[in-house]
CSV table of C-alpha atoms in Angstrom, one decimal:
chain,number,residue,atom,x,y,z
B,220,UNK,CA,0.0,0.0,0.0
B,221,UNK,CA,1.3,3.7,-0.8
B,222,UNK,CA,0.5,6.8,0.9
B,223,UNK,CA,2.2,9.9,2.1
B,224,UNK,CA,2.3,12.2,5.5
B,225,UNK,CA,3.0,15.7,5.0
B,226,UNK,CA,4.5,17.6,7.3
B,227,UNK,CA,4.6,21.9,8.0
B,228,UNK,CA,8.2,23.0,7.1
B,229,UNK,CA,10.1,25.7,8.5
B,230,UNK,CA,13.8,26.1,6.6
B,231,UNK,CA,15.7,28.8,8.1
B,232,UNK,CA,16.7,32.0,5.7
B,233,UNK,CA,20.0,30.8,4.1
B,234,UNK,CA,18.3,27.3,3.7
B,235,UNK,CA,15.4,28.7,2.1
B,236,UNK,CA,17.4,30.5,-0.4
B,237,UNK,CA,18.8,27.5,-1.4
B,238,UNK,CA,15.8,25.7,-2.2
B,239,UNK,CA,14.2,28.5,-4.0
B,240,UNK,CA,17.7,28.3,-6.0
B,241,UNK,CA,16.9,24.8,-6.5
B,242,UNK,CA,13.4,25.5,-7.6
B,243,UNK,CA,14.2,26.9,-10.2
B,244,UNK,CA,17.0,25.3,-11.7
B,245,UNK,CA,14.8,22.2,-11.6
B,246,UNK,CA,11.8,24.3,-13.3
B,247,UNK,CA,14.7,25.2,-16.0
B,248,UNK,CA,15.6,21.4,-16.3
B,249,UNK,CA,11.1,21.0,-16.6
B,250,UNK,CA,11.3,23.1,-19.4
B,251,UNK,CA,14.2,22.0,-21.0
B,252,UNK,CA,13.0,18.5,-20.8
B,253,UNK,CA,10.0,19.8,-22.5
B,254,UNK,CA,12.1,21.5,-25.5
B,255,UNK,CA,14.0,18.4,-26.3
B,256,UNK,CA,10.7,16.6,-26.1
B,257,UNK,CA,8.8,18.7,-28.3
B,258,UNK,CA,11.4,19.2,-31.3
B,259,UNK,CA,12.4,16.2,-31.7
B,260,UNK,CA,11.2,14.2,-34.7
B,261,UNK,CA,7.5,12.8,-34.4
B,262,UNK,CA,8.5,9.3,-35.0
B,263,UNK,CA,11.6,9.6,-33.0
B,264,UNK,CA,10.2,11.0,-29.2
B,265,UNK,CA,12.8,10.4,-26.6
B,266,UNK,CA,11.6,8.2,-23.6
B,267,UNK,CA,12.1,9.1,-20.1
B,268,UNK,CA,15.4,6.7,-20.0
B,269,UNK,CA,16.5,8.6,-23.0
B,270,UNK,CA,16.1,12.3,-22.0
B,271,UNK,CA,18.1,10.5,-18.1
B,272,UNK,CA,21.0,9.5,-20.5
B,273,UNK,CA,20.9,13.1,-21.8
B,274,UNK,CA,21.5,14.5,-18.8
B,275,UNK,CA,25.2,14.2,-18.2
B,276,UNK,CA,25.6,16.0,-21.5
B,277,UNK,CA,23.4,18.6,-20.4
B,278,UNK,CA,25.0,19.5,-17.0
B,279,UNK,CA,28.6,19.9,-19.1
B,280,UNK,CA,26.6,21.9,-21.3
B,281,UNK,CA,24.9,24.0,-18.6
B,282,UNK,CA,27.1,23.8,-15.5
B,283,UNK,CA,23.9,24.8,-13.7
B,284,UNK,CA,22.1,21.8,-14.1
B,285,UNK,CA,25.1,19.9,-12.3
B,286,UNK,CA,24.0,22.0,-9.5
B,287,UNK,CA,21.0,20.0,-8.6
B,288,UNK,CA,21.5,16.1,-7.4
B,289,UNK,CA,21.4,13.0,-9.7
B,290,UNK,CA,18.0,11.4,-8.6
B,291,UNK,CA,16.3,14.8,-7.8
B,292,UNK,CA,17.0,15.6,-11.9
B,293,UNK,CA,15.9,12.0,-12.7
B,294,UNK,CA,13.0,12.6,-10.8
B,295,UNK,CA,11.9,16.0,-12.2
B,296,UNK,CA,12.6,14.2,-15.8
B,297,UNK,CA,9.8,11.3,-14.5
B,298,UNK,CA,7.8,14.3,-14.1
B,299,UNK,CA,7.5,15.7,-17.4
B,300,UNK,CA,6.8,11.9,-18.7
B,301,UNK,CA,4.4,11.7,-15.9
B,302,UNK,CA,2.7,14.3,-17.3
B,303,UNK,CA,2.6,13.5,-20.7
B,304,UNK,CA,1.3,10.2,-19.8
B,305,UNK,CA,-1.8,11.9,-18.0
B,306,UNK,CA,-2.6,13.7,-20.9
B,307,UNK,CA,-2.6,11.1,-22.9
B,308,UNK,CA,-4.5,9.2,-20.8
B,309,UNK,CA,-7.6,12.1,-20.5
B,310,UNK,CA,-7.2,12.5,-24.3
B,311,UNK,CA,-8.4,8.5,-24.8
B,312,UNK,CA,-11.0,9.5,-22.7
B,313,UNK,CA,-12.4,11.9,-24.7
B,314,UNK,CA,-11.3,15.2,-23.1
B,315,UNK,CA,-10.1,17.9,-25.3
B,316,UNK,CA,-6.5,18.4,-24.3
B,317,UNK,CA,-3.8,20.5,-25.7
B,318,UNK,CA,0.0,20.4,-24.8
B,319,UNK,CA,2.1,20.3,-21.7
B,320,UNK,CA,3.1,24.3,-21.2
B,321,UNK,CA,6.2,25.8,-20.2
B,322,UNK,CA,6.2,26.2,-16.4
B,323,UNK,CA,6.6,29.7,-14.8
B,324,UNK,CA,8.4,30.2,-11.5
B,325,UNK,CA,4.9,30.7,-9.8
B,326,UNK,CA,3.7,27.3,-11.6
B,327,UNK,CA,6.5,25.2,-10.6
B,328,UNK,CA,6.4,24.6,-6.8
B,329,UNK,CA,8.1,21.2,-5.7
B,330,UNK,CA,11.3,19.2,-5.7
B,331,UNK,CA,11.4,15.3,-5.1
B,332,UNK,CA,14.1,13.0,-4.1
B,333,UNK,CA,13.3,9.7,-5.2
B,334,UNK,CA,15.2,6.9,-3.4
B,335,UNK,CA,17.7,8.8,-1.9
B,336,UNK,CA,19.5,11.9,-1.4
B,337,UNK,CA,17.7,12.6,2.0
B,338,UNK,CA,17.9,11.9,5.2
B,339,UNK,CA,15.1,11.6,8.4
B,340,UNK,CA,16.5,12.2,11.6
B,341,UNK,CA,13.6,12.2,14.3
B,342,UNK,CA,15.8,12.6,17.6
B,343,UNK,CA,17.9,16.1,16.2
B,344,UNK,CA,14.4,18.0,16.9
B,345,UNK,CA,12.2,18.1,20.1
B,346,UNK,CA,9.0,18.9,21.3
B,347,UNK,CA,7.4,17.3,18.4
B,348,UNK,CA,9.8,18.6,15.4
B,349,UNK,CA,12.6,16.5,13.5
B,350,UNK,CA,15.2,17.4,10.6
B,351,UNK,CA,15.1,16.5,6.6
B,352,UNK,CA,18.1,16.4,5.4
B,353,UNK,CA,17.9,17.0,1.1
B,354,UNK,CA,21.4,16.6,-0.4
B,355,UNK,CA,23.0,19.6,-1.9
B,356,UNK,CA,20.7,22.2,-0.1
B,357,UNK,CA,20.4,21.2,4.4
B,358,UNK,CA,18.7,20.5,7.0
B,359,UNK,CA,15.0,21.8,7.1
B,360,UNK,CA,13.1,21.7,10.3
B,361,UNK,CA,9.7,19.9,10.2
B,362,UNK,CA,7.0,19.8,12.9
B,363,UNK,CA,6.7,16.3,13.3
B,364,UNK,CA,2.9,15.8,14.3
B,365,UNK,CA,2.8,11.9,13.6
B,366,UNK,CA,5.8,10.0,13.2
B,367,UNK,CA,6.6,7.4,10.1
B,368,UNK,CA,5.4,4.0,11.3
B,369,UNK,CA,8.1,1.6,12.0
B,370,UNK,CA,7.0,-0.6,9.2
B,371,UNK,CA,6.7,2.1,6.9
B,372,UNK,CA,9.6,2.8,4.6
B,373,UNK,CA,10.0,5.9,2.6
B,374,UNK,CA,10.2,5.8,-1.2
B,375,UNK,CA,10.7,9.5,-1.7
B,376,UNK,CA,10.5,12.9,-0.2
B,377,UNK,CA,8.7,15.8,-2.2
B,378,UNK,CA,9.4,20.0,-0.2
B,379,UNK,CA,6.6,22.2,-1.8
B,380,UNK,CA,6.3,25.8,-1.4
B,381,UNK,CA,2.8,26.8,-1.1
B,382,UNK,CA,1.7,30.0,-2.9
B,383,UNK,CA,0.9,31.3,0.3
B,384,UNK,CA,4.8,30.9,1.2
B,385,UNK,CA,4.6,28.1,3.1
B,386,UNK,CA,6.8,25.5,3.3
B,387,UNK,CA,5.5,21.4,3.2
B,388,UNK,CA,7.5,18.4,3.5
B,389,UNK,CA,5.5,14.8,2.2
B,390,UNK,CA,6.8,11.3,2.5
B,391,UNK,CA,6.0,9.1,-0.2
B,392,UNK,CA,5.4,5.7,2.0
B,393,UNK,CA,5.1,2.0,1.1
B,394,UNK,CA,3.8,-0.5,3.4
B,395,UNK,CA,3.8,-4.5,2.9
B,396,UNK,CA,0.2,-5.2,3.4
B,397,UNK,CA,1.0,-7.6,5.7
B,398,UNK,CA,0.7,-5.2,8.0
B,399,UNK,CA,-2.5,-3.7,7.4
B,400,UNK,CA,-6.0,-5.2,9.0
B,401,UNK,CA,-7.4,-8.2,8.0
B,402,UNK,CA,-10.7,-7.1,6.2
B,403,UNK,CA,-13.8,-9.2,6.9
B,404,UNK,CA,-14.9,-12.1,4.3
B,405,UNK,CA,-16.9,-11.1,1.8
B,406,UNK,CA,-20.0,-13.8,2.9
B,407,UNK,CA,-20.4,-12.0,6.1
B,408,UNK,CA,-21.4,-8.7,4.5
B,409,UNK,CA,-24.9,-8.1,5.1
B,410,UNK,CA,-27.4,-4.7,5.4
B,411,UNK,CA,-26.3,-4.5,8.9
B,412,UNK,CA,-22.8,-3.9,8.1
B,413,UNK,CA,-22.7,-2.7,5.7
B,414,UNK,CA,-23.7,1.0,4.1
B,415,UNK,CA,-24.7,2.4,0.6
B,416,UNK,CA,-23.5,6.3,-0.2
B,417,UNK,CA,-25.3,8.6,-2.3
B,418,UNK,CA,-23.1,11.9,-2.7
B,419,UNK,CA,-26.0,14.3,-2.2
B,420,UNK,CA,-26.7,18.1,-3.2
B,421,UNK,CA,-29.3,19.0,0.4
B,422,UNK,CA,-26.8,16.8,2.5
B,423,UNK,CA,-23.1,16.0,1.8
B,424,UNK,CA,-23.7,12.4,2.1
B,425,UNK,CA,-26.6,10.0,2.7
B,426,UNK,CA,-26.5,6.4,3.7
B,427,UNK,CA,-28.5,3.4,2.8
B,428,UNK,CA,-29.6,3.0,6.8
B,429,UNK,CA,-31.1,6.4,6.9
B,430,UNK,CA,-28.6,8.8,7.7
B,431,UNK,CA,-27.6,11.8,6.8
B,432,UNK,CA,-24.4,14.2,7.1
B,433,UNK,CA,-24.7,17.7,6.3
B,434,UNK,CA,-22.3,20.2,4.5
B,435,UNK,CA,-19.7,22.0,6.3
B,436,UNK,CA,-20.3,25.5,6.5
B,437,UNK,CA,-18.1,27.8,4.6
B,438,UNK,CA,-19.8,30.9,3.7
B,439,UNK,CA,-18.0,33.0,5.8
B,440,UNK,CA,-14.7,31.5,4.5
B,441,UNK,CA,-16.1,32.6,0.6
B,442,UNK,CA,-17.4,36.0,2.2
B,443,UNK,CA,-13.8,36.7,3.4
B,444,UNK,CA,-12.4,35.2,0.1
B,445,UNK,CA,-14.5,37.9,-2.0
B,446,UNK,CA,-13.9,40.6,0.2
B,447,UNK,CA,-10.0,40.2,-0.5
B,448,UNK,CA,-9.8,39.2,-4.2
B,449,UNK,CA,-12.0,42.6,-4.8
B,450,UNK,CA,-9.0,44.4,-2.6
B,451,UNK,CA,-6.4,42.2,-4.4
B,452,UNK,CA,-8.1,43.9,-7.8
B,453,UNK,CA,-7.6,47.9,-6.8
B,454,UNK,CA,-3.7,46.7,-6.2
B,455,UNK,CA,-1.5,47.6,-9.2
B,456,UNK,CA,-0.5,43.9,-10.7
B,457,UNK,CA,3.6,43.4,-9.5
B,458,UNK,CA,3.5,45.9,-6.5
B,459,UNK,CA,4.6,44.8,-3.4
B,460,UNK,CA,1.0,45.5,-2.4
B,461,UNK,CA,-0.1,43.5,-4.8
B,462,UNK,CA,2.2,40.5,-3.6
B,463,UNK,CA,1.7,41.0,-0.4
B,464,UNK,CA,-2.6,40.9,-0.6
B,465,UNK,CA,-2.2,37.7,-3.3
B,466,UNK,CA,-0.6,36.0,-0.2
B,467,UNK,CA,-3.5,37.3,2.0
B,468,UNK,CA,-6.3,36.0,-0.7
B,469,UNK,CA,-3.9,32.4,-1.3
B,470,UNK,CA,-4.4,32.0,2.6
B,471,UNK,CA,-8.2,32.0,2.6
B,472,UNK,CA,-8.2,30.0,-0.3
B,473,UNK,CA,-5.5,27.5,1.1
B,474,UNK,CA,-8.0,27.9,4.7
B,475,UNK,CA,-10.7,26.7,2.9
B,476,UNK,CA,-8.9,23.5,0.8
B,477,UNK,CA,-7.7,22.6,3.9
B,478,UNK,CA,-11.2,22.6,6.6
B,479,UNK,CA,-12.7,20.3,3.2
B,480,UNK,CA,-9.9,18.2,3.2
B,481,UNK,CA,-10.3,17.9,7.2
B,482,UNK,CA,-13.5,17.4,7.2
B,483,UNK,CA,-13.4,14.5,4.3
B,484,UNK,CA,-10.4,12.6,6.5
B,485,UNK,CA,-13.4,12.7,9.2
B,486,UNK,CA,-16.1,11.4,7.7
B,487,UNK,CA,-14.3,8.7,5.6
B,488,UNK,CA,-12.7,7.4,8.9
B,489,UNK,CA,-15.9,7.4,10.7
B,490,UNK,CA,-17.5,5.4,7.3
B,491,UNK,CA,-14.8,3.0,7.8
B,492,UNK,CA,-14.5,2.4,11.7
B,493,UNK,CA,-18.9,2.4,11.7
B,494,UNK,CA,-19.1,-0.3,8.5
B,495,UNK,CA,-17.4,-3.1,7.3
B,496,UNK,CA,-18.4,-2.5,3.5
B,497,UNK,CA,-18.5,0.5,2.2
B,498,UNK,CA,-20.4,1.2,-1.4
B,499,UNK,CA,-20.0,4.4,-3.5
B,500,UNK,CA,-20.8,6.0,-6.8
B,501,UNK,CA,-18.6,5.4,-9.4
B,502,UNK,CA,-19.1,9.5,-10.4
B,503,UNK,CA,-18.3,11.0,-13.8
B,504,UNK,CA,-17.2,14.1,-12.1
B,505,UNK,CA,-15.9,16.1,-14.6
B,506,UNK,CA,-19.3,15.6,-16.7
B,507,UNK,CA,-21.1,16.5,-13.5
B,508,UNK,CA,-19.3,20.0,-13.3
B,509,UNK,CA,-20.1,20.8,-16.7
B,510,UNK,CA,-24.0,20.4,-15.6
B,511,UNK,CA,-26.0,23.6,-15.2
B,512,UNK,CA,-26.0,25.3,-11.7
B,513,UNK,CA,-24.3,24.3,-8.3
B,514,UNK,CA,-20.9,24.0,-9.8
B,515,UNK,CA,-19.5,25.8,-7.1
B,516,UNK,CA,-20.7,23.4,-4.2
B,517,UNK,CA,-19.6,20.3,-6.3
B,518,UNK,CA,-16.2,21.3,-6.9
B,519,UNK,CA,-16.0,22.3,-2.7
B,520,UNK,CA,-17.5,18.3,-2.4
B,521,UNK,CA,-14.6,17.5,-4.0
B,522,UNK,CA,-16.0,14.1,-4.6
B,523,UNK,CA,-13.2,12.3,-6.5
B,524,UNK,CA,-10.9,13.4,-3.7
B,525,UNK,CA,-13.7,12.1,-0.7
B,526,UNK,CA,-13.6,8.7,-2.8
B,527,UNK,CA,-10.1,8.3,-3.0
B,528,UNK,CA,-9.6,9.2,0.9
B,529,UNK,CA,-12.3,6.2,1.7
B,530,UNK,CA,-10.2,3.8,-0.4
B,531,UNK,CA,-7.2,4.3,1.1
B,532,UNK,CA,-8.7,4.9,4.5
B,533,UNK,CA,-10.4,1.2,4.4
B,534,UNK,CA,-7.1,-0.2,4.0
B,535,UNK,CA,-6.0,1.3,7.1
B,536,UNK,CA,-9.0,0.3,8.6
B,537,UNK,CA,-9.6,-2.7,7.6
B,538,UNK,CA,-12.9,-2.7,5.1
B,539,UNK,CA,-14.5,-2.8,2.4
B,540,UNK,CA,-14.7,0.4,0.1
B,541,UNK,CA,-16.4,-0.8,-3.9
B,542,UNK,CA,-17.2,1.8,-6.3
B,543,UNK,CA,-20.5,0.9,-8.2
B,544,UNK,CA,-22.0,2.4,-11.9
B,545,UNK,CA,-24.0,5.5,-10.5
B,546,UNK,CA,-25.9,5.5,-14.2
B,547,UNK,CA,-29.9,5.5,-13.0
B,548,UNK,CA,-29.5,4.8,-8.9
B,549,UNK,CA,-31.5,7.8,-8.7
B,550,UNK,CA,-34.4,6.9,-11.3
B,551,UNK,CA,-34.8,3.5,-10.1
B,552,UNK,CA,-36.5,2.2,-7.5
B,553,UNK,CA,-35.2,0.7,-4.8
B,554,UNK,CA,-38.2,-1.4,-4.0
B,555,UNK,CA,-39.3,-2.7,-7.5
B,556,UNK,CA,-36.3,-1.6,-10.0
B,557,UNK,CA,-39.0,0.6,-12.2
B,558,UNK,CA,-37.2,3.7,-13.2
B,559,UNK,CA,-38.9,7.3,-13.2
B,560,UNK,CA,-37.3,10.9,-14.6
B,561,UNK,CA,-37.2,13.4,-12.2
B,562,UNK,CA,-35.5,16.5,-12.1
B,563,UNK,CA,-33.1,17.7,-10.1
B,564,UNK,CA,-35.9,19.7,-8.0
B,565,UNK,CA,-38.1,16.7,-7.1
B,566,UNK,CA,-36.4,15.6,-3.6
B,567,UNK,CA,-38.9,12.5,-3.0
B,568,UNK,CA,-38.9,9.5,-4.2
B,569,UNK,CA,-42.7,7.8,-5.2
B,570,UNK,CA,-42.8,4.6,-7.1
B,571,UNK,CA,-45.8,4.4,-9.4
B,572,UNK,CA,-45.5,0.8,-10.0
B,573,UNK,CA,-45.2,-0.3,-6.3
B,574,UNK,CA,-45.8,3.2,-4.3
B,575,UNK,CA,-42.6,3.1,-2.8
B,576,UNK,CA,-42.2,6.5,-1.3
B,577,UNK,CA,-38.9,7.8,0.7
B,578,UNK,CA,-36.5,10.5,0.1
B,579,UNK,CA,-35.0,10.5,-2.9
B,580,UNK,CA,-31.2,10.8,-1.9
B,581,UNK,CA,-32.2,7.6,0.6
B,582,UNK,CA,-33.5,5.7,-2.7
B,583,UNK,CA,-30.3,6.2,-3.9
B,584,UNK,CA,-28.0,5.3,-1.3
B,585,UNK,CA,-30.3,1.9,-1.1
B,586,UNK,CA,-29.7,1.3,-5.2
B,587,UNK,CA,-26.2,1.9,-4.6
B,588,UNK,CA,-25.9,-0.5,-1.6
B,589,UNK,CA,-27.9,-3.1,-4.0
B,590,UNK,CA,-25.7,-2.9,-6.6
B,591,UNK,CA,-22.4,-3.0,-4.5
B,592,UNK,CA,-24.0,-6.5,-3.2
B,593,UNK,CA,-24.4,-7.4,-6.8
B,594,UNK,CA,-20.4,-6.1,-7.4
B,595,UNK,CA,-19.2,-8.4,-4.8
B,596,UNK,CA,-20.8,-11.3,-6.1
B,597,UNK,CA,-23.6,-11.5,-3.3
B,598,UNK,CA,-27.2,-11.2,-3.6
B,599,UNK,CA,-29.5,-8.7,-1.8
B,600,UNK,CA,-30.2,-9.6,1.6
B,601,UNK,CA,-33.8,-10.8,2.9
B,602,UNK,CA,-33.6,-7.7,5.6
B,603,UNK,CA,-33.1,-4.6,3.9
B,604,UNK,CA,-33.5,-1.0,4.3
B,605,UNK,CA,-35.9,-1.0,1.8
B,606,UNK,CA,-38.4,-2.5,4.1
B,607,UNK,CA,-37.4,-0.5,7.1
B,608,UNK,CA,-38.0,3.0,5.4
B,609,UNK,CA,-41.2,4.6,6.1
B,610,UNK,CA,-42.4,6.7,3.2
B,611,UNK,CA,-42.1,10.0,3.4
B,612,UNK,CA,-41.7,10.7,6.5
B,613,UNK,CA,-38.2,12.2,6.7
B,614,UNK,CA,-37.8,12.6,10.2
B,615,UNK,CA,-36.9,8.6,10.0
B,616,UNK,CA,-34.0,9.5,8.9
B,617,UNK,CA,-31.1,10.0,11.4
B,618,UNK,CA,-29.3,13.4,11.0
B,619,UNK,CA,-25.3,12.9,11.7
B,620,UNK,CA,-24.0,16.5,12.4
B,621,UNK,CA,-20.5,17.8,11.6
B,622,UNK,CA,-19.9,18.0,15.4
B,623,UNK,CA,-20.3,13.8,16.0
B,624,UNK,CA,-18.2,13.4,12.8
B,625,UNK,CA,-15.4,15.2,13.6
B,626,UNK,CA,-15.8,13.4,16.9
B,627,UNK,CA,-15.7,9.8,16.0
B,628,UNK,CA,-14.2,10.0,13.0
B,629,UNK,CA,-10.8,12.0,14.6
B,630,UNK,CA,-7.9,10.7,13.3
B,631,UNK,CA,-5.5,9.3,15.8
B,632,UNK,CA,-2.5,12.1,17.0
């Protein structure tokens, strides 16, 4: 299993001119990279090995490219294939993709040392801060608020700037499953342990057993936000005004990235540690963006990034996370399987086939926990919610505020 911890940074002043140094030689190597790429012959494209074995002959070339170490290079080289590979993976798809651009110095943030070239010591700092040692630049000082596991080893080590001028340290980790949780057998999975998820517009998630969690709150965050970008647009553009405000509006914007992400590691933890099977929508997010209205609260959902957090979180954990096709869960009925249109406005759920009536986020959730049944190869359980759900009588369902998520779904210190 692969995941990273990230850690707050805090280089001192001759340090940190070094790695900006660094920054942007390895932005000019990005670039470079990119040149050799794009001019050479269409049938004769360099691989990533190729454009490594370039790369002595570039550093006698331009002695400033020998400033940087051998792997980091290497690794910003894997970037630029990295890259390409994406977009050429979103192009298959269908999206309409252009070309890799030339990074600027505000584009290109981030350094990684892949393998080695760094060092962790974890006794040099106290009181819950350590060192990171990256070769050819120092020692930076971390706050060190969880430490690696023992069984964890580190692959590489990435230092970021933030465009809010904060400095981030991540550790890419690998650990042998052998030490993760046993998850339970498949055959024991029933409705009682298991949950279906719709990913809802009224509530930020609603389960197949009738509850509901409801959005985090950030319209004061977007008030602020507003307030400063229309200060950040009476500032002349380049003025140390201007810098200095751009900072101020990256801040709020970083402020609100970061209560989303917080409250996503909550509620995916508390999925886990309540359920041993987790079923989700399989969502098409970028064709759900494009959709008319409410654009704005999708993107702060951040779905695609809520699903990846529950898959890696259930391998922590210990359960079951299994995306399912999310084509129809909310025309079909969970009781009888007869589909009915309804727009987006139409919040209940009424069955003119059977008269199955219930919210229609809760029909959802209970298609979705069908169908991850049907994924897993089992068949839908005598006792379902289906039966347990009263009509339309909403106050059945079970209202799970942000306060009892963030509660039991805290992440250990």
């Amino acid at each position: 299993m692969e995941y990273s911890h990230r850690y707050h940074a805090y280089p001192t002043q001759e340090v940190a001119a070094d790695l900006e140094f660094h920054l942007d030689v390895h932005r000019q190597l990005y670039n470079h990279v990119r040149w050799d790429y794009t001019n050479s012959p269409e049938d004769d494209k360099p691989s990533e090995y190729d454009q490594n074995n370039k790369l002595p002959a570039w550093k006698r070339k331009w002695p400033v490219f020998g400033e940087l170490y051998s792997k980091a290079a290497q690794a910003t080289v894997a970037r630029f294939h990295r890259n390409l590979s994406n977009l050429r993976k979103k192009k298959q798809k269908g999206y309409n993709v252009g070309r890799l651009k030339r990074q600027s110095p505000t584009e290109y943030r981030s350094v990684t040392y892949n393998q080695s070239g760094f060092d962790l010591d974890e006794k040099r700092g106290y009181d819950k801060y350590a060192y990171v040692h990256f070769s050819k630049i120092g020692w930076v000082k971390i706050r060190y608020s969880r430490p690696i596991p023992d069984h964890a080893t580190i692959k590489e080590v990435t230092i970021k700037k933030e465009t809010t001028g904060e400095w981030f340290v991540s550790f890419g980790l690998e650990t042998d499953d052998a030490h993760l949780p046993e998850k339970p057998d498949v055959d024991s999975l029933d409705a009682s342990n298991s949950v279906g998820i719709d990913l809802g517009i009224q509530n930020y998630i609603h389960t197949s057993d009738g509850k509901t969690v409801d959005w985090i709150d950030l319209e004061d965050d977007y008030e602020r936000l507003r307030r400063e970008q229309r200060k950040l647009s009476r500032k002349q553009h380049g003025s140390n005004n201007y810098e200095r405000q751009r900072q101020r509006v990256a801040t709020i914007k970083r402020h609100i990235r970061r209560k989303v992400l917080d409250y996503q590691h909550k509620i995916t933890t508390w999925l886990v540690k309540e359920y041993d099977a987790v079923f989700v929508e399989d969502l098409h997010i970028q064709s759900m963006l494009q959709g008319d209205g409410n654009a704005r609260n999708k993107q702060d959902a951040a779905w695609r990034q809520f699903i990846t957090l529950l898959e890696y979180k259930a391998d922590l954990y210990g359960a079951h996370v299994v995306q399912v096709e999310a084509r129809g869960t909310t025309k079909e009925c969970a009781s009888c399987g007869v589909e009915t249109a309804k727009p987006i406005w139409v919040r209940e759920h009424s069955c003119p086939a059977c008269g199955f009536e219930t919210d229609r986020d809760a029909n959802a959730a209970m298609n979705v926990l069908q169908r991850g049944f049907a994924e897993v190869g089992l068949g839908w359980p005598e006792s379902t919610p289906v039966e347990t759900v009263t009509a339309t009588d909403t106050t059945q369902f079970e209202s799970v505020s942000a306060s009892h998520v963030i509660e039991t779904g805290s992440l250990p210190s």
